[in-house]
Coordinates of N, CA and C and ligand atoms in Angstrom, one line a residue:
M1 N 172.4 172.6 203.2 CA 172.2 174.3 203.4 C 171.5 174.2 204.7
A2 N 171.4 175.1 205.6 CA 171.1 175.0 206.8 C 169.3 175.5 206.8
M3 N 168.0 174.8 207.0 CA 166.9 175.2 207.6 C 166.8 176.3 207.7
F4 N 165.9 177.5 206.8 CA 165.4 178.3 207.3 C 164.7 178.7 208.7
I5 N 165.1 179.1 210.1 CA 164.8 179.6 211.1 C 164.1 181.1 211.2
E6 N 163.2 180.5 211.8 CA 161.8 181.9 212.0 C 163.1 183.2 212.8
P7 N 163.1 184.3 212.2 CA 164.0 185.7 213.6 C 162.5 185.6 214.3
S8 N 164.0 186.1 215.5 CA 162.3 186.2 216.9 C 161.7 187.2 216.6
V9 N 160.9 187.5 217.0 CA 159.9 188.9 216.9 C 159.6 189.8 218.2
N10 N 160.0 191.2 218.3 CA 159.9 191.3 219.4 C 158.1 192.2 219.7
K11 N 157.8 192.5 220.3 CA 156.4 192.2 220.8 C 156.0 193.9 219.8
E12 N 156.6 194.9 218.8 CA 156.2 195.2 218.1 C 156.4 194.8 216.7
Q13 N 155.1 194.6 215.8 CA 155.2 193.6 215.0 C 155.8 194.0 213.6
K14 N 156.6 193.6 213.4 CA 157.7 194.6 212.3 C 157.6 193.2 211.2
G15 N 157.1 193.8 209.5 CA 157.0 192.4 209.0 C 158.3 192.1 207.4
W16 N 158.5 191.0 206.8 CA 159.1 191.0 206.2 C 159.1 190.1 205.2
I17 N 160.0 190.0 204.3 CA 160.0 189.6 203.3 C 160.9 188.5 202.9
E18 N 159.5 187.5 202.4 CA 160.7 186.0 202.1 C 161.0 185.0 201.5
V19 N 161.8 184.9 200.2 CA 161.5 183.7 199.2 C 161.7 182.8 199.0
V20 N 161.2 181.9 198.6 CA 162.0 180.5 198.3 C 162.0 180.4 197.1
C21 N 162.7 180.1 196.2 CA 162.5 179.9 194.3 C 163.6 178.7 194.3
G22 N 163.0 178.1 192.9 CA 164.2 176.7 192.4 C 163.0 176.4 191.1
S23 N 163.8 175.0 190.6 CA 162.6 175.3 189.0 C 162.0 174.1 190.0
M24 N 161.4 173.3 188.5 CA 159.9 172.5 189.1 C 160.6 171.4 189.5
F25 N 160.1 171.3 190.7 CA 159.8 169.2 191.4 C 161.6 169.6 192.6
S26 N 161.3 171.1 193.3 CA 162.3 171.8 193.6 C 161.6 171.5 195.6
G27 N 160.2 171.1 195.6 CA 159.8 171.6 196.5 C 160.0 172.6 197.5
K28 N 159.4 173.9 196.6 CA 159.6 175.0 197.1 C 157.9 175.1 198.2
T29 N 157.0 175.0 197.2 CA 156.1 174.5 197.5 C 155.9 173.6 199.2
E30 N 156.2 173.1 199.0 CA 156.8 172.1 200.6 C 157.0 172.9 201.3
E31 N 158.3 173.7 201.1 CA 159.1 174.4 202.5 C 157.8 176.1 202.7
L32 N 157.3 176.0 201.8 CA 156.2 177.6 202.2 C 155.1 176.5 203.1
I33 N 154.8 175.1 203.0 CA 153.9 174.9 203.5 C 154.6 175.1 205.1
R34 N 155.7 173.7 204.5 CA 156.7 174.3 206.5 C 156.1 175.2 207.5
R35 N 156.7 176.6 206.7 CA 156.9 177.7 207.2 C 155.6 178.3 207.6
L36 N 154.8 178.1 206.9 CA 153.2 178.1 207.0 C 152.6 177.1 208.3
K37 N 153.0 176.3 208.5 CA 151.8 175.4 209.2 C 152.8 175.8 210.8
R38 N 154.3 176.1 210.9 CA 154.5 176.7 211.7 C 154.4 177.9 212.3
A39 N 153.9 178.8 211.1 CA 153.5 180.1 211.5 C 152.2 179.8 212.7
I40 N 150.9 178.7 212.3 CA 149.8 178.3 212.6 C 150.1 177.8 213.9
I41 N 151.3 176.7 214.5 CA 152.0 176.8 215.6 C 152.0 177.9 216.0
A42 N 152.5 178.8 215.7 CA 152.8 180.0 216.9 C 151.7 181.3 216.7
N43 N 150.5 180.7 216.6 CA 149.3 181.5 216.4 C 149.2 182.1 216.0
K44 N 149.8 182.4 215.3 CA 149.4 183.4 213.6 C 149.0 183.2 213.0
K45 N 148.0 183.9 212.4 CA 146.7 184.4 211.8 C 147.2 184.3 210.4
V46 N 147.1 182.6 209.3 CA 147.7 182.6 208.5 C 147.2 183.4 207.3
E47 N 147.6 183.5 205.8 CA 145.9 183.1 205.0 C 147.0 182.5 203.5
I48 N 146.2 182.3 202.7 CA 147.5 181.8 201.4 C 147.0 182.0 199.8
F49 N 148.1 182.6 199.1 CA 146.7 182.9 197.8 C 148.3 182.7 197.2
K50 N 147.4 182.5 195.5 CA 147.7 182.4 194.4 C 147.2 182.7 193.4
P51 N 147.6 182.3 192.1 CA 146.6 183.2 190.8 C 145.8 183.0 190.4
A52 N 145.1 183.3 190.1 CA 143.8 182.5 189.6 C 144.3 181.8 188.3
I53 N 145.1 182.1 187.9 CA 145.2 181.2 186.6 C 145.8 179.3 187.1
D54 N 146.4 179.6 187.9 CA 146.5 178.2 188.5 C 145.8 177.5 189.3
V55 N 145.4 176.6 188.6 CA 144.2 176.1 188.6 C 143.7 174.2 188.2
R56 N 145.9 174.2 188.4 CA 145.2 173.1 187.9 C 144.8 171.4 188.7
Y57 N 144.6 171.8 190.1 CA 144.2 171.2 191.0 C 143.1 171.3 192.3
D58 N 143.4 171.4 192.7 CA 141.9 172.3 193.6 C 141.6 173.9 193.2
E59 N 140.1 173.6 193.2 CA 140.6 175.7 193.3 C 140.8 175.8 194.6
N60 N 141.1 175.7 196.0 CA 141.1 175.9 197.2 C 142.3 175.5 197.6
E61 N 143.4 175.2 197.3 CA 144.5 174.1 198.1 C 145.8 174.9 197.2
V62 N 146.7 174.9 197.9 CA 147.7 175.0 197.3 C 148.0 173.4 197.7
V63 N 148.9 173.0 196.9 CA 148.8 171.6 196.8 C 150.6 171.5 196.3
S64 N 151.2 170.6 197.3 CA 152.5 170.3 196.9 C 152.7 168.9 196.2
H65 N 153.3 168.3 195.4 CA 153.4 166.9 195.2 C 153.3 165.4 196.0
D66 N 153.2 166.7 197.1 CA 153.6 165.2 198.5 C 152.2 165.2 199.1
Q67 N 150.7 165.7 198.2 CA 149.9 165.7 198.3 C 149.7 166.7 200.5
N68 N 151.0 167.2 200.5 CA 150.9 168.4 201.4 C 150.3 169.9 202.1
S69 N 149.0 169.9 201.9 CA 148.4 170.8 202.0 C 147.4 171.9 202.6
I70 N 147.8 173.3 202.4 CA 146.3 173.8 203.3 C 146.3 174.7 202.1
R71 N 144.7 175.2 203.1 CA 143.7 176.0 201.6 C 144.3 177.2 201.6
S72 N 144.0 177.8 199.4 CA 144.5 179.2 200.0 C 143.5 179.6 198.7
T73 N 143.5 180.5 198.7 CA 142.5 181.3 198.0 C 143.3 182.1 196.7
P74 N 142.5 181.2 195.6 CA 142.7 182.7 194.5 C 142.8 183.6 193.9
V75 N 143.7 184.5 193.7 CA 143.8 185.9 193.5 C 143.8 186.6 191.8
S76 N 143.2 187.4 191.6 CA 142.5 187.3 190.0 C 144.4 188.4 189.2
H77 N 144.5 189.1 190.6 CA 145.1 190.5 190.3 C 145.7 190.4 192.3
S78 N 146.9 190.4 192.0 CA 147.6 190.8 192.9 C 147.3 191.8 194.0
E79 N 146.4 193.1 193.2 CA 146.3 194.0 194.7 C 144.7 193.7 195.1
N80 N 144.4 192.7 195.2 CA 143.1 191.8 195.5 C 143.9 191.6 197.2
I81 N 145.0 191.1 196.9 CA 145.7 190.7 198.4 C 145.5 191.6 199.3
L82 N 146.7 192.6 198.7 CA 145.6 193.8 200.1 C 144.6 194.0 200.8
L83 N 143.7 193.9 200.6 CA 142.5 194.2 200.9 C 142.2 192.7 201.5
L84 N 141.9 191.4 200.6 CA 141.8 190.1 201.7 C 142.7 189.8 202.5
A85 N 144.1 191.0 202.8 CA 144.9 190.1 203.5 C 144.8 191.1 205.2
N86 N 144.1 191.9 205.0 CA 143.7 192.6 205.8 C 143.8 192.7 207.7
D87 N 144.4 192.8 208.4 CA 145.0 191.6 209.5 C 145.3 190.6 209.7
V88 N 145.7 190.5 208.9 CA 146.9 189.1 208.7 C 147.8 189.2 209.3
E89 N 148.6 188.6 209.6 CA 149.9 188.3 209.6 C 150.9 187.8 209.5
V90 N 150.4 186.7 208.9 CA 151.3 186.1 207.6 C 151.3 185.5 206.2
V91 N 151.3 186.2 205.1 CA 151.0 185.7 203.5 C 152.0 185.0 203.4
G92 N 151.1 183.7 202.7 CA 152.2 183.3 202.0 C 151.1 183.5 200.3
I93 N 152.6 183.3 199.9 CA 152.1 183.4 198.3 C 152.7 182.0 197.3
D94 N 151.9 182.0 196.7 CA 152.8 180.3 196.0 C 152.0 180.5 194.4
E95 N 153.2 180.3 194.2 CA 153.6 180.4 191.8 C 153.3 181.8 191.7
A96 N 154.8 182.5 192.3 CA 154.5 183.8 192.0 C 154.8 184.2 191.0
Q97 N 155.7 183.8 190.2 CA 155.9 183.6 188.8 C 154.6 184.0 187.5
F98 N 153.6 183.4 188.2 CA 152.3 183.5 187.3 C 151.6 184.9 188.0
F99 N 151.5 186.1 189.2 CA 151.7 186.7 189.5 C 152.1 188.8 188.2
D100 N 150.4 189.4 188.4 CA 151.2 190.3 187.7 C 152.7 191.3 188.3
K101 N 153.5 192.5 188.1 CA 154.7 193.0 188.3 C 154.3 193.4 189.6
E102 N 152.1 193.8 189.6 CA 152.1 194.7 191.1 C 152.9 194.4 192.3
L103 N 153.0 192.8 191.8 CA 152.9 192.2 193.4 C 154.0 192.1 194.1
V104 N 155.0 193.5 193.7 CA 156.5 193.5 194.0 C 156.1 195.0 195.7
S105 N 155.3 195.6 194.6 CA 154.5 196.6 195.7 C 153.8 196.0 196.6
V106 N 153.1 195.4 195.6 CA 152.3 194.5 197.2 C 152.8 194.0 198.2
C107 N 153.6 193.0 198.4 CA 154.6 192.8 198.8 C 155.2 193.6 199.6
E108 N 155.8 194.8 199.5 CA 156.4 196.1 200.3 C 155.1 197.0 200.9
K109 N 154.4 196.4 200.8 CA 153.4 197.5 201.5 C 152.8 196.2 201.9
L110 N 152.1 195.5 202.2 CA 152.1 194.6 203.1 C 153.4 194.2 204.6
A111 N 154.6 194.5 203.5 CA 155.9 194.5 204.7 C 156.3 195.6 205.7
K112 N 155.3 196.8 205.3 CA 154.7 197.7 205.7 C 154.5 198.4 207.0
R113 N 153.0 197.5 206.5 CA 152.8 197.9 207.7 C 152.9 196.1 209.0
G114 N 153.2 195.7 208.9 CA 153.8 194.1 210.0 C 153.7 193.2 209.6
T115 N 153.3 193.0 208.4 CA 153.5 191.7 207.5 C 154.5 190.7 207.6
R116 N 154.4 189.6 208.0 CA 155.5 188.8 207.2 C 154.9 188.3 206.1
V117 N 156.1 188.2 204.5 CA 155.0 187.5 203.7 C 156.5 186.1 203.0
I118 N 156.1 185.4 202.8 CA 156.3 184.3 202.2 C 155.9 184.2 201.0
I119 N 157.0 184.1 199.6 CA 156.5 184.1 198.2 C 157.3 182.8 198.0
A120 N 156.8 181.6 197.3 CA 157.2 180.8 196.9 C 156.9 180.6 195.0
G121 N 157.8 180.2 194.3 CA 158.1 180.6 193.1 C 159.3 180.2 192.5
L122 N 159.1 179.9 191.0 CA 159.8 179.0 189.6 C 160.9 180.9 189.7
D123 N 162.0 180.9 189.4 CA 163.2 181.9 189.5 C 163.0 182.1 187.8
M124 N 162.9 181.3 187.7 CA 163.0 180.3 186.0 C 161.9 179.7 184.8
D125 N 161.8 180.6 184.3 CA 160.8 179.7 182.8 C 161.6 178.4 182.1
F126 N 161.1 178.1 181.2 CA 161.7 176.8 180.8 C 163.4 177.1 179.6
L127 N 162.7 178.5 179.6 CA 163.7 178.7 178.6 C 165.3 179.2 179.2
G128 N 165.1 179.3 180.5 CA 166.0 179.3 181.9 C 166.4 181.4 181.9
K129 N 165.4 182.2 181.0 CA 164.9 183.3 181.7 C 165.0 183.5 182.9
P130 N 164.5 185.2 183.7 CA 164.2 184.7 185.2 C 162.5 184.8 184.6
F131 N 161.7 184.5 185.5 CA 160.2 184.4 185.3 C 159.6 185.4 185.9
G132 N 159.0 185.8 185.1 CA 157.8 186.9 186.1 C 157.9 188.2 186.7
P133 N 157.6 188.5 188.5 CA 158.0 189.7 188.7 C 159.0 188.8 190.0
M134 N 159.8 187.3 190.0 CA 160.5 186.6 190.4 C 161.3 187.7 190.5
P135 N 162.8 187.8 189.9 CA 163.8 188.8 190.1 C 163.7 190.0 190.9
Y136 N 162.3 190.6 190.6 CA 162.0 191.3 191.6 C 161.9 191.8 192.6
L137 N 161.5 190.7 193.1 CA 161.1 189.9 194.7 C 162.3 189.6 195.0
L138 N 163.1 188.9 194.4 CA 164.2 188.4 194.8 C 165.3 189.5 195.3
S139 N 164.9 191.3 194.5 CA 166.0 191.9 195.2 C 165.3 192.6 196.5
I140 N 164.1 192.4 196.1 CA 163.7 193.5 197.4 C 163.3 192.7 199.0
A141 N 163.4 191.4 198.8 CA 163.7 189.9 200.0 C 164.3 190.4 201.1
D142 N 164.2 190.0 202.3 CA 164.3 190.3 203.2 C 165.3 188.6 203.5
Y143 N 164.8 187.8 203.6 CA 165.7 186.9 203.3 C 165.0 185.9 202.0
I144 N 166.3 184.5 201.5 CA 166.0 184.3 199.7 C 166.8 182.8 200.7
T145 N 166.2 181.4 199.8 CA 166.1 180.6 200.1 C 166.1 180.1 198.1
K146 N 167.1 179.5 198.1 CA 166.6 178.3 196.4 C 167.1 176.8 197.2
V147 N 166.3 177.0 196.8 CA 165.7 175.5 196.3 C 166.4 174.4 195.5
H148 N 166.6 173.4 195.9 CA 167.4 172.7 194.5 C 166.3 171.3 194.2
A149 N 166.4 170.4 193.2 CA 165.8 169.2 192.3 C 167.1 169.0 191.3
I150 N 166.3 167.0 191.9 CA 167.7 166.7 191.0 C 167.7 166.2 189.9
C151 N 168.9 167.1 188.8 CA 169.0 166.5 187.5 C 169.1 164.9 187.3
V152 N 167.5 164.7 186.5 CA 167.1 163.6 185.9 C 168.2 163.2 184.7
P153 N 169.1 163.6 184.3 CA 170.2 162.9 183.3 C 170.8 162.0 184.1
C154 N 171.8 163.2 184.7 CA 172.7 162.5 186.0 C 173.1 162.6 187.6
G155 N 172.0 163.0 187.1 CA 172.0 162.8 188.8 C 172.3 164.3 190.3
D156 N 173.0 165.5 189.2 CA 173.7 166.5 190.2 C 172.5 167.4 191.0
I157 N 173.0 168.3 190.9 CA 172.2 169.3 191.2 C 170.8 170.3 190.4
A158 N 169.4 169.8 190.4 CA 169.7 170.6 189.2 C 169.1 172.4 189.5
V159 N 168.7 173.2 188.4 CA 168.1 174.9 188.8 C 167.9 174.8 187.8
H160 N 167.4 174.1 186.3 CA 166.8 174.5 185.7 C 165.4 173.3 185.0
S161 N 164.3 173.9 184.7 CA 162.9 173.7 184.4 C 162.9 172.7 182.7
F162 N 163.3 172.2 182.4 CA 164.0 171.6 181.1 C 161.9 170.7 180.4
R163 N 161.9 171.8 180.0 CA 160.8 171.0 178.7 C 160.9 170.1 177.5
K164 N 160.7 169.4 177.7 CA 161.1 167.8 177.2 C 160.5 168.0 175.8
I165 N 159.5 168.6 175.7 CA 158.4 168.8 174.3 C 158.7 169.8 173.6
S166 N 159.1 170.1 172.5 CA 159.6 171.5 172.0 C 157.6 172.2 171.8
D167 N 157.9 173.8 171.8 CA 156.6 174.2 171.7 C 156.9 176.1 171.5
E168 N 155.9 176.0 170.7 CA 155.2 177.8 171.4 C 155.2 178.6 172.2
Q169 N 154.4 177.4 172.6 CA 153.7 177.9 173.8 C 154.3 178.7 175.0
T170 N 154.3 179.7 176.0 CA 155.1 180.1 176.8 C 154.6 179.4 178.5
V171 N 153.9 179.6 178.5 CA 153.0 179.2 180.2 C 152.2 177.6 179.4
L172 N 152.5 176.2 180.1 CA 151.9 175.5 179.5 C 151.7 174.9 180.9
L173 N 150.4 174.9 181.7 CA 149.9 174.8 182.5 C 149.7 172.9 182.4
G174 N 149.4 172.6 184.1 CA 148.4 171.3 183.9 C 149.8 170.4 182.7
E175 N 150.9 170.3 182.9 CA 151.6 169.7 182.1 C 152.8 169.2 182.7
K176 N 153.1 169.2 184.8 CA 153.7 168.7 184.7 C 155.0 168.0 183.8
E177 N 154.4 166.7 183.8 CA 155.1 165.6 183.0 C 156.0 166.0 181.8
S178 N 155.7 167.4 181.0 CA 156.1 167.5 180.1 C 157.4 168.2 180.5
Y179 N 157.7 168.2 181.8 CA 159.5 168.3 182.2 C 159.4 167.8 182.5
E180 N 160.5 168.4 183.2 CA 161.3 167.6 184.2 C 163.4 168.1 185.3
P181 N 163.1 168.4 185.5 CA 164.1 169.5 186.5 C 166.1 168.9 186.6
R182 N 166.6 169.7 185.7 CA 168.3 169.3 184.6 C 169.4 170.6 185.6
C183 N 170.4 169.8 185.6 CA 171.2 170.4 185.7 C 172.4 171.3 184.6
R184 N 172.1 172.7 185.1 CA 172.8 173.5 183.6 C 173.3 172.7 182.5
K185 N 174.8 171.9 182.4 CA 175.0 171.3 181.9 C 174.0 170.4 180.9
C186 N 173.5 169.3 181.4 CA 172.4 168.9 181.0 C 171.2 169.2 180.4
F187 N 170.3 171.0 181.0 CA 169.5 171.7 180.1 C 169.7 172.3 178.9
E188 N 171.5 172.5 178.7 CA 172.3 173.1 177.9 C 172.8 172.3 176.5
K189 N 172.5 170.8 177.0 CA 172.8 169.9 175.9 C 171.3 170.2 175.3
G190 N 170.6 169.7 175.8 CA 169.2 169.5 175.2 C 168.7 170.5 174.8
M191 N 168.6 171.8 175.3 CA 168.5 173.1 174.4 C 169.1 172.7 172.9
R192 N 170.2 171.9 173.1 CA 170.5 172.3 172.2 C 170.2 171.6 170.9
E193 N 170.0 169.7 171.2 CA 169.2 169.1 170.8 C 168.2 169.3 169.6
Q194 N 167.0 169.8 171.0 CA 166.3 170.8 170.3 C 166.0 171.6 169.1
Q195 N 167.1 172.6 169.4 CA 167.7 173.3 168.3 C 167.1 172.5 167.5
R196 N 168.7 172.1 166.9 CA 168.5 170.6 165.9 C 168.1 170.5 165.5
T197 N 167.0 169.7 165.9 CA 165.6 169.2 165.7 C 164.9 170.1 165.1
A198 N 164.8 171.2 165.0 CA 163.6 171.9 164.8 C 164.4 172.3 163.5
T199 N 165.1 172.9 163.4 CA 166.6 173.0 162.1 C 165.9 172.5 161.1
K200 N 166.3 170.4 161.7 CA 166.5 170.3 160.5 C 164.4 169.7 159.9
D201 N 163.7 170.1 161.2 CA 162.5 169.7 160.7 C 162.2 171.2 159.6
S202 N 162.6 172.4 159.6 CA 161.9 174.1 159.2 C 162.7 173.5 157.8
K203 N 163.4 172.2 157.5 CA 164.5 172.6 156.0 C 163.6 171.0 155.5
N204 N 162.9 170.1 155.8 CA 162.3 169.6 155.6 C 161.0 169.5 155.1
S205 N 160.7 170.5 155.5 CA 158.4 171.4 155.4 C 159.7 172.2 154.0
Ligands
LIG301 ZN1 173.1 166.9 184.9

């Protein structure tokens, strides 16, 4: 897949929406940071936002796995971004799957007023279902990049975030070690195995 190249911008500033999606360990945040660093080099005013729920590492930084980070602002509701991003030319949004559904209209408003919006997020949860506002963001985006991890059991391209421990809680934060990227086939196999174990356990109790 070709690397994303910024469209050339006319004097009149037009906004647009980019989405970078994929599973865990696919390099989404790294790609977001790469684009934002290029915007900084191009002398653009850049701000990065993430949901206040995501406090795994540093409070004020978008931190990727290779420690390649940029400062960011945690926000509790997506509508706060509209106020905080006033006169910002490029807005980065990380962990978008954890935001409320209003993020969709927030991004549209930003793009309408001439802001370039770059969104990174998990497209699917650990059950393989579309995650939070991500399917809507993918629909309204001007540009979409799906990045892929490598399947741990077989080494093929991975699209799923497989949760190695079975637990009822949907959002498990700060536990990246409980997940591994998997291809469709290895993901389905793992899900079947977990289901079998769960049925066995309920019969025994
Ligand atoms: Zn596989």
